[in-house]
Short mmCIF file of C-alpha atoms in Angstrom, two decimals:
data_model
loop_
_atom_site.label_atom_id
_atom_site.label_comp_id
_atom_site.label_asym_id
_atom_site.label_seq_id
_atom_site.Cartn_x
_atom_site.Cartn_y
_atom_site.Cartn_z
CA ALA A 1 22.89 -14.31 4.47
CA GLN A 2 19.45 -15.53 3.58
CA LYS A 3 19.12 -17.31 0.23
CA ILE A 4 15.57 -15.98 -0.34
CA THR A 5 13.96 -12.97 1.60
CA GLN A 6 10.45 -12.30 1.78
CA THR A 7 9.97 -9.46 4.09
CA GLN A 8 6.32 -8.21 3.62
CA PRO A 9 4.11 -8.45 6.48
CA GLY A 10 0.61 -9.86 5.92
CA MET A 11 -0.67 -8.50 2.60
CA PHE A 12 -4.29 -7.49 1.92
CA VAL A 13 -5.90 -6.99 -1.52
CA GLN A 14 -9.31 -6.22 -2.58
CA GLU A 15 -11.02 -9.01 -4.66
CA LYS A 16 -10.47 -8.42 -8.43
CA GLU A 17 -7.56 -5.97 -8.04
CA ALA A 18 -3.79 -7.12 -8.75
CA VAL A 19 -1.12 -7.78 -5.91
CA THR A 20 2.61 -7.87 -5.98
CA LEU A 21 4.44 -10.17 -3.53
CA ASP A 22 8.12 -9.48 -3.09
CA CYS A 23 11.01 -11.81 -3.29
CA THR A 24 14.66 -11.05 -3.42
CA TYR A 25 17.56 -13.87 -3.67
CA ASP A 26 21.15 -14.23 -3.10
CA THR A 27 23.23 -16.48 -5.16
CA SER A 28 26.76 -16.43 -6.94
CA ASP A 29 25.61 -18.97 -9.40
CA GLN A 30 25.06 -18.06 -12.99
CA SER A 31 22.31 -20.64 -13.52
CA TYR A 32 19.54 -20.90 -11.17
CA GLY A 33 15.77 -21.22 -11.05
CA LEU A 34 13.05 -19.44 -9.18
CA PHE A 35 9.75 -20.85 -8.13
CA TRP A 36 6.65 -19.67 -6.32
CA TYR A 37 4.38 -21.89 -4.50
CA LYS A 38 0.95 -21.40 -2.68
CA GLN A 39 0.07 -22.84 0.48
CA PRO A 40 -3.77 -22.63 1.35
CA SER A 41 -4.94 -23.25 4.88
CA SER A 42 -5.51 -26.72 4.02
CA GLY A 43 -1.60 -27.13 3.96
CA GLU A 44 -0.80 -28.41 0.61
CA MET A 45 2.17 -26.66 -1.34
CA ILE A 46 1.01 -25.90 -5.01
CA PHE A 47 3.50 -25.04 -7.61
CA LEU A 48 2.56 -21.74 -9.51
CA ILE A 49 5.29 -20.47 -11.62
CA TYR A 50 8.96 -20.86 -12.70
CA GLN A 51 11.60 -18.60 -13.87
CA GLY A 52 14.98 -19.68 -15.06
CA SER A 53 17.85 -17.24 -14.56
CA TYR A 54 18.56 -17.25 -18.55
CA ASP A 55 14.85 -16.75 -19.51
CA GLU A 56 14.75 -13.65 -21.43
CA GLN A 57 11.08 -13.07 -20.86
CA ASN A 58 9.07 -12.80 -17.72
CA ALA A 59 7.23 -16.07 -16.94
CA THR A 60 3.47 -15.93 -16.85
CA GLU A 61 0.88 -18.86 -16.07
CA GLY A 62 -2.59 -17.64 -16.18
CA ARG A 63 -3.15 -14.95 -13.66
CA TYR A 64 0.39 -15.25 -12.29
CA SER A 65 3.21 -13.42 -13.64
CA LEU A 66 6.88 -13.29 -12.40
CA ASN A 67 8.65 -9.74 -12.63
CA PHE A 68 12.11 -10.95 -12.71
CA GLN A 69 14.91 -8.29 -12.28
CA LYS A 70 18.13 -10.02 -12.53
CA ALA A 71 20.29 -7.19 -11.67
CA ARG A 72 18.32 -6.48 -8.48
CA LYS A 73 17.90 -10.17 -7.86
CA SER A 74 14.25 -9.72 -7.33
CA ALA A 75 11.65 -12.15 -8.56
CA ASN A 76 8.33 -10.67 -7.40
CA LEU A 77 4.98 -12.55 -7.97
CA VAL A 78 1.95 -10.63 -9.49
CA ILE A 79 -1.27 -12.07 -9.01
CA SER A 80 -3.81 -10.27 -11.49
CA ALA A 81 -7.67 -10.10 -10.73
CA SER A 82 -7.37 -11.45 -7.21
CA GLN A 83 -9.99 -14.09 -6.20
CA LEU A 84 -11.08 -15.12 -2.70
CA GLY A 85 -9.46 -18.48 -3.31
CA ASP A 86 -6.03 -16.64 -3.73
CA SER A 87 -5.94 -16.15 0.04
CA ALA A 88 -3.19 -18.15 1.30
CA MET A 89 0.59 -18.19 2.12
CA TYR A 90 3.11 -17.63 -0.90
CA PHE A 91 6.41 -19.10 -0.98
CA CYS A 92 9.31 -17.94 -3.09
CA ALA A 93 12.10 -20.51 -3.61
CA MET A 94 15.26 -21.00 -5.55
CA ARG A 95 17.18 -23.84 -7.10
CA GLU A 96 20.86 -23.12 -7.80
CA ALA A 97 23.37 -24.76 -9.84
CA LEU A 98 20.59 -25.38 -12.20
CA TYR A 99 22.23 -27.61 -14.85
CA THR A 100 24.76 -29.65 -12.95
CA GLY A 101 22.18 -31.98 -11.51
CA ALA A 102 24.23 -32.45 -8.38
CA ASN A 103 21.89 -30.83 -6.00
CA SER A 104 18.29 -29.89 -7.14
CA LYS A 105 16.88 -29.00 -3.57
CA LEU A 106 14.83 -25.95 -3.43
CA THR A 107 15.56 -23.24 -0.86
CA PHE A 108 12.36 -21.48 0.65
CA GLY A 109 11.74 -17.99 1.95
CA LYS A 110 9.71 -17.53 5.06
CA GLY A 111 6.55 -16.79 3.08
CA ILE A 112 4.07 -14.13 2.67
CA THR A 113 0.41 -14.18 4.02
CA LEU A 114 -1.98 -12.99 1.35
CA SER A 115 -5.74 -12.07 2.46
CA VAL A 116 -8.36 -11.16 -0.44
CA ARG A 117 -11.08 -9.07 0.65
CA PRO A 118 -14.53 -9.51 -1.06
CA ASP B 1 -4.36 -35.00 -5.87
CA SER B 2 -0.87 -34.07 -6.48
CA GLY B 3 0.28 -37.87 -7.15
CA VAL B 4 2.59 -37.72 -4.29
CA THR B 5 1.15 -39.73 -1.44
CA GLN B 6 2.00 -39.24 2.32
CA THR B 7 0.93 -41.21 5.31
CA PRO B 8 -0.17 -40.99 7.88
CA LYS B 9 -1.80 -37.44 7.63
CA HIS B 10 -1.71 -36.82 11.25
CA LEU B 11 0.31 -38.42 13.95
CA ILE B 12 0.42 -37.80 17.73
CA THR B 13 3.02 -39.32 19.90
CA ALA B 14 5.10 -38.78 23.09
CA THR B 15 8.53 -37.65 23.66
CA GLY B 16 11.13 -40.16 23.16
CA GLN B 17 9.00 -42.27 20.80
CA ARG B 18 9.96 -43.08 17.26
CA VAL B 19 7.68 -42.82 14.17
CA THR B 20 8.02 -43.60 10.48
CA LEU B 21 6.52 -41.36 7.80
CA ARG B 22 5.96 -42.82 4.36
CA CYS B 23 5.96 -41.25 0.98
CA SER B 24 5.20 -42.59 -2.46
CA PRO B 25 6.59 -40.34 -5.40
CA ARG B 26 4.56 -39.45 -8.55
CA SER B 27 4.60 -42.06 -11.06
CA GLY B 28 7.94 -41.80 -12.98
CA ASP B 29 9.72 -39.37 -10.54
CA LEU B 30 12.90 -40.77 -9.26
CA SER B 31 13.86 -38.12 -6.94
CA VAL B 32 12.17 -37.68 -3.37
CA TYR B 33 12.68 -34.74 -1.04
CA TRP B 34 11.86 -34.36 2.58
CA TYR B 35 10.95 -31.10 4.06
CA GLN B 36 10.12 -29.78 7.59
CA GLN B 37 7.82 -27.10 8.13
CA SER B 38 7.55 -25.33 11.64
CA LEU B 39 6.33 -21.92 12.56
CA ASP B 40 9.85 -20.81 13.68
CA GLN B 41 11.95 -22.41 11.18
CA GLY B 42 9.81 -21.95 8.06
CA LEU B 43 10.38 -24.81 5.29
CA GLN B 44 13.68 -26.52 6.11
CA PHE B 45 15.11 -29.02 3.57
CA LEU B 46 16.12 -32.39 5.05
CA ILE B 47 17.21 -34.84 2.79
CA GLN B 48 17.01 -35.85 -1.06
CA TYR B 49 17.09 -39.51 -2.70
CA TYR B 50 17.56 -40.26 -6.30
CA ASN B 51 16.80 -43.65 -7.61
CA GLY B 52 17.49 -45.13 -4.07
CA GLU B 53 20.81 -43.08 -3.40
CA GLU B 54 21.09 -40.26 -1.00
CA ARG B 55 21.71 -37.26 -3.08
CA ALA B 56 21.71 -34.16 -0.86
CA LYS B 57 21.58 -33.56 2.94
CA GLY B 58 20.24 -30.55 4.45
CA ASN B 59 19.60 -29.75 8.20
CA ILE B 60 18.73 -33.22 9.19
CA LEU B 61 19.29 -34.15 12.73
CA GLU B 62 21.15 -37.27 13.51
CA ARG B 63 18.06 -38.63 15.32
CA PHE B 64 16.34 -38.52 11.85
CA SER B 65 17.13 -41.11 9.05
CA ALA B 66 15.48 -41.80 5.73
CA GLN B 67 15.87 -44.10 2.74
CA GLN B 68 14.38 -44.70 -0.52
CA PHE B 69 13.27 -48.06 -1.55
CA PRO B 70 13.80 -50.18 -4.83
CA ASP B 71 10.11 -49.35 -5.58
CA LEU B 72 10.98 -45.70 -5.06
CA HIS B 73 8.80 -45.07 -2.18
CA SER B 74 10.71 -43.15 0.76
CA GLU B 75 10.40 -43.35 4.50
CA LEU B 76 11.62 -40.68 6.98
CA ASN B 77 12.29 -42.06 10.48
CA LEU B 78 12.32 -39.93 13.33
CA SER B 79 13.55 -41.30 16.86
CA SER B 80 13.90 -40.01 20.33
CA LEU B 81 11.27 -37.41 19.48
CA GLU B 82 11.47 -34.07 21.41
CA LEU B 83 8.79 -31.40 21.55
CA GLY B 84 10.44 -29.30 19.03
CA ASP B 85 10.07 -32.10 16.26
CA SER B 86 6.27 -31.19 16.07
CA ALA B 87 5.94 -30.00 12.53
CA LEU B 88 4.46 -30.56 9.16
CA TYR B 89 6.73 -32.94 7.11
CA PHE B 90 6.35 -32.70 3.48
CA CYS B 91 7.46 -35.18 0.82
CA ALA B 92 8.05 -34.06 -2.60
CA SER B 93 9.27 -35.54 -5.80
CA SER B 94 10.66 -33.86 -8.72
CA THR B 95 9.12 -33.52 -12.31
CA PRO B 96 11.78 -32.67 -15.04
CA GLY B 97 10.61 -29.21 -16.56
CA ARG B 98 11.64 -26.96 -19.11
CA GLN B 99 15.33 -25.75 -19.50
CA GLY B 100 16.57 -28.42 -17.19
CA ALA B 101 14.26 -27.07 -14.19
CA ASN B 102 12.76 -29.77 -11.94
CA VAL B 103 9.39 -28.68 -10.41
CA LEU B 104 8.84 -30.36 -7.03
CA THR B 105 5.48 -31.61 -6.48
CA PHE B 106 4.40 -31.76 -2.84
CA GLY B 107 2.32 -34.39 -0.89
CA ALA B 108 -0.15 -33.16 1.40
CA GLY B 109 2.20 -33.53 4.46
CA SER B 110 2.19 -35.59 7.68
CA ARG B 111 1.37 -33.43 10.66
CA LEU B 112 3.59 -34.67 13.59
CA THR B 113 2.52 -33.63 17.27
CA VAL B 114 4.84 -34.55 19.92
CA LEU B 115 3.29 -34.32 23.36
#
C-alpha cells in the first residue's frame, strides 16, 4: 500500500482565493511527522509546513495551514489568499518512527500541480 | 539559497558511462540524503548518511553507490548508466526541528540526462 496518497488531478484556483490540497497517509506508527514541500518550475524543493502526530493543534505557517485529521489519516494543506507565485507542484511527505532516530527518511507522495489564475 | 550545494547542476552523458554527483550539506547538518526524481517514479529515497556512516538505504540500484566524507560532503556515484537513469537527483540535509522532527533542506538538484 502507498504510504502517501495524493490523488487530485491538477488543481486550479483563482488568485486571492483559498485552496485545499489533499493528502492521505498510511502508517502503523504512533509517532510520525507530516510535511509539505513546494516545487516550483525552477525545480527546487521548498519546505512549507510540518505537523507531528502528537500535535494537538493544526500547524500554521503564514498563509499555509495543515488540516490534520488523525482518525482519517489525512493531512491536507490549505493555502489562503493564493498568489500567482503559488503555482507549483506540492508534495506531501511522512516520516515514521519519529523519535527512534533509526530511520529519518521522508516518504513522498506523487505530488499535486497547482495553478493560480489571475 | 538553501545552504545545500549540489554540483553539477546539469550533466549530459552517454549510456554505459559513470558520473559522480556532489553535495555539501548545510553548515552543522550531519545527515545527508539522496533522492531521485523522475516523471514515472516520483521522488524516490536512495540512501542516507549520518556523520559518515550509512544510516538507511532505499531503492538504490547496485550500480549506484554513495559515501559521506569526514568533512560531511557526500558523493553519489552512478555507473553503467542507462537511459532510465535520467532524472533529477536531489541531495538534502537535515535540520533538527521541534519535537524531534528533522526538516529536510534540499539542494537545487543535479539534472542527469543519459543519451
